[in-house]
PDB file of N, CA and C in Angstrom:
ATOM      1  N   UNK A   3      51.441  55.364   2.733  1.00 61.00           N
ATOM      2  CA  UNK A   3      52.421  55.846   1.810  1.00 61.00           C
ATOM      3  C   UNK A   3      52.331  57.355   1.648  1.00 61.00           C
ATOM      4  N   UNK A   4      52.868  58.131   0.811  1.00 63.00           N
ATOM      5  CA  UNK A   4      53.322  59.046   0.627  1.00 63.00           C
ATOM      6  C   UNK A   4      51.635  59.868  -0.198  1.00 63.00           C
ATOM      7  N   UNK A   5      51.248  59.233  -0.857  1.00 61.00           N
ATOM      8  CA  UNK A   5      50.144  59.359  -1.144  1.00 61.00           C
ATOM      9  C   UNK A   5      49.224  59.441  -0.247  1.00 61.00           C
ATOM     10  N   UNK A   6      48.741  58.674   0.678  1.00 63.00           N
ATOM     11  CA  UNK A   6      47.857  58.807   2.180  1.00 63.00           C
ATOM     12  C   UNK A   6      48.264  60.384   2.357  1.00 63.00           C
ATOM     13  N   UNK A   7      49.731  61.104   2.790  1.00 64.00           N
ATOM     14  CA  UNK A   7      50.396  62.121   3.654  1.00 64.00           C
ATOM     15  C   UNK A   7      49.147  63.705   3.076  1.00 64.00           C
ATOM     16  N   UNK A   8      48.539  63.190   1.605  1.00 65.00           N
ATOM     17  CA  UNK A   8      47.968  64.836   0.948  1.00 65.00           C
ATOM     18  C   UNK A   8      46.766  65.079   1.450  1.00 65.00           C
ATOM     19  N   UNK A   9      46.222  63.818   2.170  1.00 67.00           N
ATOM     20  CA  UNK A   9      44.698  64.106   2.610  1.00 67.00           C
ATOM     21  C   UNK A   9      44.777  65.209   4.430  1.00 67.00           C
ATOM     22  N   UNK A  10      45.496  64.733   4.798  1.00 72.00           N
ATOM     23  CA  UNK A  10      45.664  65.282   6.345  1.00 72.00           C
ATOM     24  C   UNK A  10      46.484  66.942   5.907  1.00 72.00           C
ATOM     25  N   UNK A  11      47.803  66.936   5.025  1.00 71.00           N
ATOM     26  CA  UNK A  11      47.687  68.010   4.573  1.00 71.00           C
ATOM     27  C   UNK A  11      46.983  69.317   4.446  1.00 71.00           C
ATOM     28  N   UNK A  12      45.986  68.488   3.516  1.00 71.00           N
ATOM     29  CA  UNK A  12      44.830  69.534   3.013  1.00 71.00           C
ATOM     30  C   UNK A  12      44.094  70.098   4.225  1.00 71.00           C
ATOM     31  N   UNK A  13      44.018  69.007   5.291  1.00 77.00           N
ATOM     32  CA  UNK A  13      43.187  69.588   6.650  1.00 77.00           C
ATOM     33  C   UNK A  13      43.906  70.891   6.942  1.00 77.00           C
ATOM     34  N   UNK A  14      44.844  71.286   7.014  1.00 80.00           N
ATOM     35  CA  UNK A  14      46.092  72.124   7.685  1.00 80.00           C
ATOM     36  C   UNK A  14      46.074  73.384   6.530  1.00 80.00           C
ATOM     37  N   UNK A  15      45.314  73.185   5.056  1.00 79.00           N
ATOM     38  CA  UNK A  15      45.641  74.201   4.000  1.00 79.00           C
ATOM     39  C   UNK A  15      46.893  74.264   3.458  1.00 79.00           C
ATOM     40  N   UNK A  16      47.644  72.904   3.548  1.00 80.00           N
ATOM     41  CA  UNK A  16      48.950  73.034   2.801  1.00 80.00           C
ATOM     42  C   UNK A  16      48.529  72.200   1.781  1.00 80.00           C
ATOM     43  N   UNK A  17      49.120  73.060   0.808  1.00 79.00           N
ATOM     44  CA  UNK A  17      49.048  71.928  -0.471  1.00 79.00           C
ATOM     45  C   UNK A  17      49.859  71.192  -1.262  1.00 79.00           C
ATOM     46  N   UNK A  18      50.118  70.061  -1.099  1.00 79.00           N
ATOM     47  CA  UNK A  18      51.417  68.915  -1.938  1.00 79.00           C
ATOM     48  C   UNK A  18      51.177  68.841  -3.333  1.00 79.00           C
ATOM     49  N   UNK A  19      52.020  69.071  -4.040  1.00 83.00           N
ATOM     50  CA  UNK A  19      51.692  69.091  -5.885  1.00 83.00           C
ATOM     51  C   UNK A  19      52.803  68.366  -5.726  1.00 83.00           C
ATOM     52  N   UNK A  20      52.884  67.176  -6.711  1.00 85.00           N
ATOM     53  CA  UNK A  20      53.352  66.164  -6.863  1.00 85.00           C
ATOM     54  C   UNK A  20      54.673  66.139  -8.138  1.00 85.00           C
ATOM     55  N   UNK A  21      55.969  66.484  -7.941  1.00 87.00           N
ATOM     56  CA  UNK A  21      56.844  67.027  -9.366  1.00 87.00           C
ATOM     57  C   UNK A  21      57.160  65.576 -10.244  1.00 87.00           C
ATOM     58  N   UNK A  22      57.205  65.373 -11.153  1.00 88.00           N
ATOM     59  CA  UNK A  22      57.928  64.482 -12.130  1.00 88.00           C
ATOM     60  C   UNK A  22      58.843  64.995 -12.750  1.00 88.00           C
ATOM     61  N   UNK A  23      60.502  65.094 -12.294  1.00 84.00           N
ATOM     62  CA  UNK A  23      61.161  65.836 -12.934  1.00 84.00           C
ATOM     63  C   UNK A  23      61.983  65.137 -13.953  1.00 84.00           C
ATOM     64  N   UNK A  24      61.277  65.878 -15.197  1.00 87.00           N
ATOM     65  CA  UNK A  24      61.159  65.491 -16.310  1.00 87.00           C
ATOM     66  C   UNK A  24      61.721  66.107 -17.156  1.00 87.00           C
ATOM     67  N   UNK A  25      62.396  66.297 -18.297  1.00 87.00           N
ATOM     68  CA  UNK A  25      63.428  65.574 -18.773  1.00 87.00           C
ATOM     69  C   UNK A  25      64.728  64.967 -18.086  1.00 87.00           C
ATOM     70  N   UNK A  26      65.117  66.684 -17.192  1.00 82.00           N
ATOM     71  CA  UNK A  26      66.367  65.889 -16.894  1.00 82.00           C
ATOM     72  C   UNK A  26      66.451  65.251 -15.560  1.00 82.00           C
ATOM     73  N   UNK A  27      67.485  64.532 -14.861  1.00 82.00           N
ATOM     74  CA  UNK A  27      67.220  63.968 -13.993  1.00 82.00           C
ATOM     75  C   UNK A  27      66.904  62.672 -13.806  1.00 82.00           C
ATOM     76  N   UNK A  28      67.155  61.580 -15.259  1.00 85.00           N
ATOM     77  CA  UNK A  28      66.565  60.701 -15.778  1.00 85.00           C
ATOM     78  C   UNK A  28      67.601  59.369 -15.088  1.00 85.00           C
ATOM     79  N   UNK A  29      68.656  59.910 -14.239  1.00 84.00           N
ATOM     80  CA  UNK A  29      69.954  58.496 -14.339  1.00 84.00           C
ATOM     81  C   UNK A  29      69.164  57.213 -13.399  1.00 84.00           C
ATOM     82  N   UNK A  30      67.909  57.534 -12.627  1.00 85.00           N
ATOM     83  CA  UNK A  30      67.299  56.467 -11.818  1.00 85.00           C
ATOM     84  C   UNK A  30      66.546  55.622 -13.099  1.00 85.00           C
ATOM     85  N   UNK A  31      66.152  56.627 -13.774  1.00 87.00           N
ATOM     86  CA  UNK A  31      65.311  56.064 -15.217  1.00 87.00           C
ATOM     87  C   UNK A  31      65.891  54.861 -16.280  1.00 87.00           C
ATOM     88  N   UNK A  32      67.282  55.394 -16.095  1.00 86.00           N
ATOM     89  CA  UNK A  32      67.924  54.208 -17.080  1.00 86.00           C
ATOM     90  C   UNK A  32      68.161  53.121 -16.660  1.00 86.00           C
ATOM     91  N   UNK A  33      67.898  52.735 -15.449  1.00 87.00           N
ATOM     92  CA  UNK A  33      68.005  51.279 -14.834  1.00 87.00           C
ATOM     93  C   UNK A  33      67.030  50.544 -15.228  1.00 87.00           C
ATOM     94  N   UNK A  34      65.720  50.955 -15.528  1.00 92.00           N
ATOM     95  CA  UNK A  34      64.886  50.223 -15.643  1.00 92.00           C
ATOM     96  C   UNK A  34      64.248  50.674 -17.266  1.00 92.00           C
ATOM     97  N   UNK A  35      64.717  51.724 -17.597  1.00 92.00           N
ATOM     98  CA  UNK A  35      64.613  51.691 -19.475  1.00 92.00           C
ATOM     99  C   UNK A  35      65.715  52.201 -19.718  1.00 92.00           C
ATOM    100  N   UNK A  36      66.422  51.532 -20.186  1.00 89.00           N
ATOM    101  CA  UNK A  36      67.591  52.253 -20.950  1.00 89.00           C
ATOM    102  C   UNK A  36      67.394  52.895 -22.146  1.00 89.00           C
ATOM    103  N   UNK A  37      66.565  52.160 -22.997  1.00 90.00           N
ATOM    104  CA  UNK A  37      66.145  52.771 -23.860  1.00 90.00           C
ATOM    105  C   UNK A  37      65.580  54.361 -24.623  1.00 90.00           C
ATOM    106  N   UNK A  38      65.647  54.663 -23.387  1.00 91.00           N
ATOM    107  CA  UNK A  38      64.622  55.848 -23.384  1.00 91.00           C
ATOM    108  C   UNK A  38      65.450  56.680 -23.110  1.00 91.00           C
ATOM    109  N   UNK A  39      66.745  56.817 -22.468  1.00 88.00           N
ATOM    110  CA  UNK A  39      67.529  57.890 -21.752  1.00 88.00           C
ATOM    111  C   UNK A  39      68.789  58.117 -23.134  1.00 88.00           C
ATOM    112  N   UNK A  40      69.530  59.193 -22.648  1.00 86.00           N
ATOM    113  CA  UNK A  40      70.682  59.836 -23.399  1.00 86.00           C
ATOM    114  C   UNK A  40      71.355  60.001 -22.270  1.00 86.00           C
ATOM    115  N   UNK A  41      72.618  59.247 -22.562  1.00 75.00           N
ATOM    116  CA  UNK A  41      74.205  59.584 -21.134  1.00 75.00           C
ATOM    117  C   UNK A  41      74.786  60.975 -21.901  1.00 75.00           C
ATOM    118  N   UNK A  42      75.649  61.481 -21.502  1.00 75.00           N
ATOM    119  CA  UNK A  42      77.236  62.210 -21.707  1.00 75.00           C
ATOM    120  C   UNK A  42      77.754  61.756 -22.242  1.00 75.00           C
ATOM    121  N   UNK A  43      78.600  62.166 -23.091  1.00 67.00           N
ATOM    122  CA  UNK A  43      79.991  61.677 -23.138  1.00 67.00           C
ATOM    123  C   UNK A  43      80.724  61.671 -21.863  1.00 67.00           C
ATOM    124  N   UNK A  44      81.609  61.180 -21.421  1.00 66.00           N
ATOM    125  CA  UNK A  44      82.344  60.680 -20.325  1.00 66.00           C
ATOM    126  C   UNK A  44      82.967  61.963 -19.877  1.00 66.00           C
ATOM    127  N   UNK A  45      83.710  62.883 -20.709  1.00 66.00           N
ATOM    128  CA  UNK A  45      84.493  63.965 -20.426  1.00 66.00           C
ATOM    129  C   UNK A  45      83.225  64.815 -19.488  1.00 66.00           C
ATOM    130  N   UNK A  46      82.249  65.083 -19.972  1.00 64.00           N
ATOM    131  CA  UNK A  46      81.030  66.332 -19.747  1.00 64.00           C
ATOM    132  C   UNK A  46      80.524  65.439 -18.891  1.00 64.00           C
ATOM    133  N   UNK A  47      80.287  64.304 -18.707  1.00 61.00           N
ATOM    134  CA  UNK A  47      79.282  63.400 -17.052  1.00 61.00           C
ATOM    135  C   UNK A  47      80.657  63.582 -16.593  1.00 61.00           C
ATOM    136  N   UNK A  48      81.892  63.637 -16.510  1.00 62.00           N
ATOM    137  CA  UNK A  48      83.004  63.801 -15.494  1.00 62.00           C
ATOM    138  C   UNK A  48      82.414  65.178 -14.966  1.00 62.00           C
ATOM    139  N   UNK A  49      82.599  66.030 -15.460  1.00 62.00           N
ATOM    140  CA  UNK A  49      82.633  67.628 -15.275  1.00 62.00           C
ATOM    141  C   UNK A  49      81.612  68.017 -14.218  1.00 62.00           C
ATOM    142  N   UNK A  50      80.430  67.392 -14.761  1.00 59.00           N
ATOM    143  CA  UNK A  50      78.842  67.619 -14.719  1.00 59.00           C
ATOM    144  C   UNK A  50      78.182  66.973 -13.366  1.00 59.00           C
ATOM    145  N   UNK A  51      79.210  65.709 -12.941  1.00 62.00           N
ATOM    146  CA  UNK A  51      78.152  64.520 -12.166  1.00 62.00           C
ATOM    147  C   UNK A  51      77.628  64.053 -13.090  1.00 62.00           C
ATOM    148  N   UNK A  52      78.032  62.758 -13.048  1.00 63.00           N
ATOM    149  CA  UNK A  52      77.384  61.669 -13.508  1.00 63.00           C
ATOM    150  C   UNK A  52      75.441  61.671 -13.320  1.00 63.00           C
ATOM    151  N   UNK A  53      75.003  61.526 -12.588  1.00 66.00           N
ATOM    152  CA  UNK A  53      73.557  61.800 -11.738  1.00 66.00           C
ATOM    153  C   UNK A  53      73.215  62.701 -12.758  1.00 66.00           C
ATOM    154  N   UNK A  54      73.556  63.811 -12.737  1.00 69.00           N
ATOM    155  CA  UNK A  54      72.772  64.817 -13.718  1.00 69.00           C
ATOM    156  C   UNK A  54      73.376  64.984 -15.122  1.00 69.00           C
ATOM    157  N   UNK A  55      73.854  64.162 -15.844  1.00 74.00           N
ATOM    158  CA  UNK A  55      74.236  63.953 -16.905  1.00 74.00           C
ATOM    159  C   UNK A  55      73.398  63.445 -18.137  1.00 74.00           C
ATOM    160  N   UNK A  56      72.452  62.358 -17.621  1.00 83.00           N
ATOM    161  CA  UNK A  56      71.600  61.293 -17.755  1.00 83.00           C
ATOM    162  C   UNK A  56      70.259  62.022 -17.742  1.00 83.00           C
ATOM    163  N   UNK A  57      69.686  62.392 -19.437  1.00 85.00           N
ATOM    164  CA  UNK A  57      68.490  62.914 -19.539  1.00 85.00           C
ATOM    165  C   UNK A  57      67.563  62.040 -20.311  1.00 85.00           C
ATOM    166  N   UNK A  58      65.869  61.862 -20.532  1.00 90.00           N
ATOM    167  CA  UNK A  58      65.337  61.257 -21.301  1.00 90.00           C
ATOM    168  C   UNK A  58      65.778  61.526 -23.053  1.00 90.00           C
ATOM    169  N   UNK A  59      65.469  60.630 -23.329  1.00 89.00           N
ATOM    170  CA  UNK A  59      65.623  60.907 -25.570  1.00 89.00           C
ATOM    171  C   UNK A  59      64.273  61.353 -25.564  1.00 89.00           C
ATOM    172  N   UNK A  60      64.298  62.730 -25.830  1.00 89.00           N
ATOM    173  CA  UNK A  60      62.968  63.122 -27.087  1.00 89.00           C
ATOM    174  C   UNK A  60      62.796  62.839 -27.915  1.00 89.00           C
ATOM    175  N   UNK A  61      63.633  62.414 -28.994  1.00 89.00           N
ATOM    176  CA  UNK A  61      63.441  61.007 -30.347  1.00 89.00           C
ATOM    177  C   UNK A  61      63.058  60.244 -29.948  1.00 89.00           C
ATOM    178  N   UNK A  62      62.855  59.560 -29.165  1.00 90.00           N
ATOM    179  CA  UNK A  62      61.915  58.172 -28.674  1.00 90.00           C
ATOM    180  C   UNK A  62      60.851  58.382 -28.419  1.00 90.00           C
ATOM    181  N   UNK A  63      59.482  57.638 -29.297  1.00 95.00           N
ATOM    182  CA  UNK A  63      58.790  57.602 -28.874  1.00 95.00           C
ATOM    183  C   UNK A  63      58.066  56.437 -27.738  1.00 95.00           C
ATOM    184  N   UNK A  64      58.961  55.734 -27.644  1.00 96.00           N
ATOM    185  CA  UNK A  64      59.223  55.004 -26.098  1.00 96.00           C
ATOM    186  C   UNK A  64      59.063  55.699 -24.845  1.00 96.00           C
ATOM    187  N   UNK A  65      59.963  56.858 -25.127  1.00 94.00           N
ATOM    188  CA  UNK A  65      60.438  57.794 -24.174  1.00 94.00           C
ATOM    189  C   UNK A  65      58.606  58.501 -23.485  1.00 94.00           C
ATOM    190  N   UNK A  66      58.110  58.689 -24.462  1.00 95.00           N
ATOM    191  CA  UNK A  66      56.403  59.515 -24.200  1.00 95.00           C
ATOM    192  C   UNK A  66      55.894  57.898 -24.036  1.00 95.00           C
ATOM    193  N   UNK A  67      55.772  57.316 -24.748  1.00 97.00           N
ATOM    194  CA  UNK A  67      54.813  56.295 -23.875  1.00 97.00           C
ATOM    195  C   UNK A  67      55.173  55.803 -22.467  1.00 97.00           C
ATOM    196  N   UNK A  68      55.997  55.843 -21.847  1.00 96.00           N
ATOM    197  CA  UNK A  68      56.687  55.401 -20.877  1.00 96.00           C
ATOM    198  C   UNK A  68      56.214  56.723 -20.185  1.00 96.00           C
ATOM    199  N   UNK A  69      56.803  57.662 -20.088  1.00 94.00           N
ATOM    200  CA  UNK A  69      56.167  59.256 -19.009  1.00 94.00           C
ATOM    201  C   UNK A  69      55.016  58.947 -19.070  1.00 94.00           C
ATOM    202  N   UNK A  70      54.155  59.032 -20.092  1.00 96.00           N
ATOM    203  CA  UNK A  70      52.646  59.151 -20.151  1.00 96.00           C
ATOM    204  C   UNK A  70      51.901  57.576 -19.878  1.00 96.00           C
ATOM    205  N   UNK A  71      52.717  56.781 -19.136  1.00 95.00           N
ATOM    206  CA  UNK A  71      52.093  56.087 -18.443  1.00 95.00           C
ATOM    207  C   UNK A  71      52.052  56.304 -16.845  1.00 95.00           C
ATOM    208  N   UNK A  72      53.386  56.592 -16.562  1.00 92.00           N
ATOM    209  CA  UNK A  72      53.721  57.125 -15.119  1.00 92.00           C
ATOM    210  C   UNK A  72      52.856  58.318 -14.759  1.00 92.00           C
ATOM    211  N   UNK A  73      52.118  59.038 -15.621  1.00 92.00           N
ATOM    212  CA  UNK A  73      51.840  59.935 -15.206  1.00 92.00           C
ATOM    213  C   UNK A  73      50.279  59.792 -15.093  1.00 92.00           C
ATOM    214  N   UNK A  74      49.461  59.069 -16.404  1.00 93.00           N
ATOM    215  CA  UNK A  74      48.567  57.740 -15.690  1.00 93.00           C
ATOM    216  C   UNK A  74      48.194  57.991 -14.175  1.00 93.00           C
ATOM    217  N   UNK A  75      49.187  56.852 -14.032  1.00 91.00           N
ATOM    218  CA  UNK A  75      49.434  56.393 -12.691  1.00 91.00           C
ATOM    219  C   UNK A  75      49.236  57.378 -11.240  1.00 91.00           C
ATOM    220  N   UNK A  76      50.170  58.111 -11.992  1.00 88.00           N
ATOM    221  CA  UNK A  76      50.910  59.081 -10.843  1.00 88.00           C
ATOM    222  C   UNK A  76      48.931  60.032 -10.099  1.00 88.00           C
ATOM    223  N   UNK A  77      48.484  60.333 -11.634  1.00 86.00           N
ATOM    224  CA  UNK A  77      47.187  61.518 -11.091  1.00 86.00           C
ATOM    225  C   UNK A  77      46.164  60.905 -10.531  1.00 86.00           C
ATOM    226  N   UNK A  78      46.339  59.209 -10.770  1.00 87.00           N
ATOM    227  CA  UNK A  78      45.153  58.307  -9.781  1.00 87.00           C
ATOM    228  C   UNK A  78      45.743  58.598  -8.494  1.00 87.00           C
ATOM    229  N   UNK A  79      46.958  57.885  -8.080  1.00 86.00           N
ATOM    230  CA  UNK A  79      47.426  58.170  -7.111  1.00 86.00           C
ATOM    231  C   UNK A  79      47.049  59.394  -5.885  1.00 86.00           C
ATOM    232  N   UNK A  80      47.588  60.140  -6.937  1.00 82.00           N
ATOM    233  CA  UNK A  80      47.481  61.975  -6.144  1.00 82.00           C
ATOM    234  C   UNK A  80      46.502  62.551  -7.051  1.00 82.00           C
ATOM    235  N   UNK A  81      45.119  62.752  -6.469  1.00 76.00           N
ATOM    236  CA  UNK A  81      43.813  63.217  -7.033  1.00 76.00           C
ATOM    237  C   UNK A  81      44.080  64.692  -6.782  1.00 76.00           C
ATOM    238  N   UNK A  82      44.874  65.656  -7.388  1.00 81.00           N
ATOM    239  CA  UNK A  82      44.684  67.086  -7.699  1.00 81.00           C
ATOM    240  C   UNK A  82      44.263  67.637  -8.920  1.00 81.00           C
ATOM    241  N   UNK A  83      44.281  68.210  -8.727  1.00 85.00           N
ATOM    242  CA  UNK A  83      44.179  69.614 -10.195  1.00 85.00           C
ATOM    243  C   UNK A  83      45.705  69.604 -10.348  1.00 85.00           C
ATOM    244  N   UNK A  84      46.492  69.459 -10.193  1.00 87.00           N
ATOM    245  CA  UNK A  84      47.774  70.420 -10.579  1.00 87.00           C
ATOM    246  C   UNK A  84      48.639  68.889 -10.370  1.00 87.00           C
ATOM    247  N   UNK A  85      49.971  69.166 -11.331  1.00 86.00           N
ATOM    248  CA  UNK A  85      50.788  68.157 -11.146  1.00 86.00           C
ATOM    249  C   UNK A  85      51.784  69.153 -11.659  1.00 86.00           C
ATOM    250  N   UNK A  86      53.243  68.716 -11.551  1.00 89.00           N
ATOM    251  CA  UNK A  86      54.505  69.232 -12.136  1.00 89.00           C
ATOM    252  C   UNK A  86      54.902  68.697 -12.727  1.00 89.00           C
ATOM    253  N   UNK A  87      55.768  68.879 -13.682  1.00 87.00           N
ATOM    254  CA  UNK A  87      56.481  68.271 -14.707  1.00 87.00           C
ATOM    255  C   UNK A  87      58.019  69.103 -14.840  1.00 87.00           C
ATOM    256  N   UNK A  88      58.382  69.054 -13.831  1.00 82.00           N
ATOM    257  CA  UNK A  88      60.044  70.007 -14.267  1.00 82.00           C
ATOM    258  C   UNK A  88      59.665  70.772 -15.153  1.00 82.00           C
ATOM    259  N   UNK A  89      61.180  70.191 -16.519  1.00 80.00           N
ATOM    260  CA  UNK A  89      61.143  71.159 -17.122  1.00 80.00           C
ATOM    261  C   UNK A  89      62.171  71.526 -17.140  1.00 80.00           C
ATOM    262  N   UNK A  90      63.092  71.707 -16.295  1.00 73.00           N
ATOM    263  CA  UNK A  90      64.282  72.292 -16.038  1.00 73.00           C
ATOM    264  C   UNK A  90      65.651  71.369 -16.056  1.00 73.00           C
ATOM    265  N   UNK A  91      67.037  71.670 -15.741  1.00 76.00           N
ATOM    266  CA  UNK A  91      68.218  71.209 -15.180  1.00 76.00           C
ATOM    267  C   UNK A  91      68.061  70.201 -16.648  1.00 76.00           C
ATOM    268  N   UNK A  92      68.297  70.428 -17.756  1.00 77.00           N
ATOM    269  CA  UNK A  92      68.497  69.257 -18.926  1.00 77.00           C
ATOM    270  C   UNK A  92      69.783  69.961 -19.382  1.00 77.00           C
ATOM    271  N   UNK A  93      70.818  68.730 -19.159  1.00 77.00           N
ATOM    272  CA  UNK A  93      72.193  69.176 -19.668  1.00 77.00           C
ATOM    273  C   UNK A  93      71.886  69.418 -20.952  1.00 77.00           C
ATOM    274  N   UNK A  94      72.016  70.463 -22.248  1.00 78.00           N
ATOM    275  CA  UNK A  94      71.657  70.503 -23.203  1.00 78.00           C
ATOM    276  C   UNK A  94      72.672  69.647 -24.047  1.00 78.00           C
ATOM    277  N   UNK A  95      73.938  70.111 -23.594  1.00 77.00           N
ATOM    278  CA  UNK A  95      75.381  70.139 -23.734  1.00 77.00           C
ATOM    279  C   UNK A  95      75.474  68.171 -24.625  1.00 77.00           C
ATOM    280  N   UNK A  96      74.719  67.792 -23.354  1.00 76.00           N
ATOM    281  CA  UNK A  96      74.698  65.904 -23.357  1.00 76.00           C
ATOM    282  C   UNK A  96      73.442  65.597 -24.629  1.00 76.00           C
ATOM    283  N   UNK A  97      72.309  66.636 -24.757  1.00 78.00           N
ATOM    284  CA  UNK A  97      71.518  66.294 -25.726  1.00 78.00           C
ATOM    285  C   UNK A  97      72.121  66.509 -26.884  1.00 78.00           C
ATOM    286  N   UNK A  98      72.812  67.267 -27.204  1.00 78.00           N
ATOM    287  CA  UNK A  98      73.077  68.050 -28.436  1.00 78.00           C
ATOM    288  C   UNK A  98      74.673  66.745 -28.503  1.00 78.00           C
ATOM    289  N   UNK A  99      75.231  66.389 -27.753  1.00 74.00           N
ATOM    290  CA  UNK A  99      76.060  65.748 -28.262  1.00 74.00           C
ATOM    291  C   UNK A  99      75.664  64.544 -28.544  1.00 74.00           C
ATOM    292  N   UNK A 100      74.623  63.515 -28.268  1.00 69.00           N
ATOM    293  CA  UNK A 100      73.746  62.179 -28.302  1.00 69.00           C
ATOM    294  C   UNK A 100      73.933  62.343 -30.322  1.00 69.00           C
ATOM    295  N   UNK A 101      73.610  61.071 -30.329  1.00 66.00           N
ATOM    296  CA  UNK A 101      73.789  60.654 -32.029  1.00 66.00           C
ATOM    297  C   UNK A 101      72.219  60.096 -32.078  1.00 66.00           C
TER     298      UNK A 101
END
């Protein structure tokens, strides 16, 4: 797997840091928690793409137990020092309009 690919890497001095892009970027996320995500309104996911419309809820604390399990996961997986976490591309537009 994709995980195996960082050890042979490292032979070569390249280094793979592993991103979780996190907040936004979430529309694969809502298939399997809905709970946890914030859509668009329809007008602004028209405008926007649908795909990047779809960010996690920071009011949920669902929302952090759920990342902070994946991420768990994720640093057994890939044994570095360093991981990513986005950060970036969060329609604000779609947060600020969420109820």
């Amino acid at each position: 797997g994709v995980a195996g690919s960082f050890g042979p890497s490292r032979l070569l001095a390249i280094r793979s840091v592993v991103e979780l892009a996190v907040p936004g970027h979430a529309y694969s996320w809502s298939y399997a928690f809905p709970d946890i995500v914030i859509g668009c309104p329809a007008d602004i996911a028209n405008s926007i793409g649908y795909i990047n419309s779809i960010g996690l809820d920071p009011t949920s604390n669902a929302t952090y137990n759920v990342v902070q399990g994946l991420i768990d996961e994720l640093v057994v997986a890939f044994p570095d020092e360093y991981f990513h976490l986005g950060g970036d591309e969060v329609q604000l537009v779609c947060w600020n309009s969420s109820k």
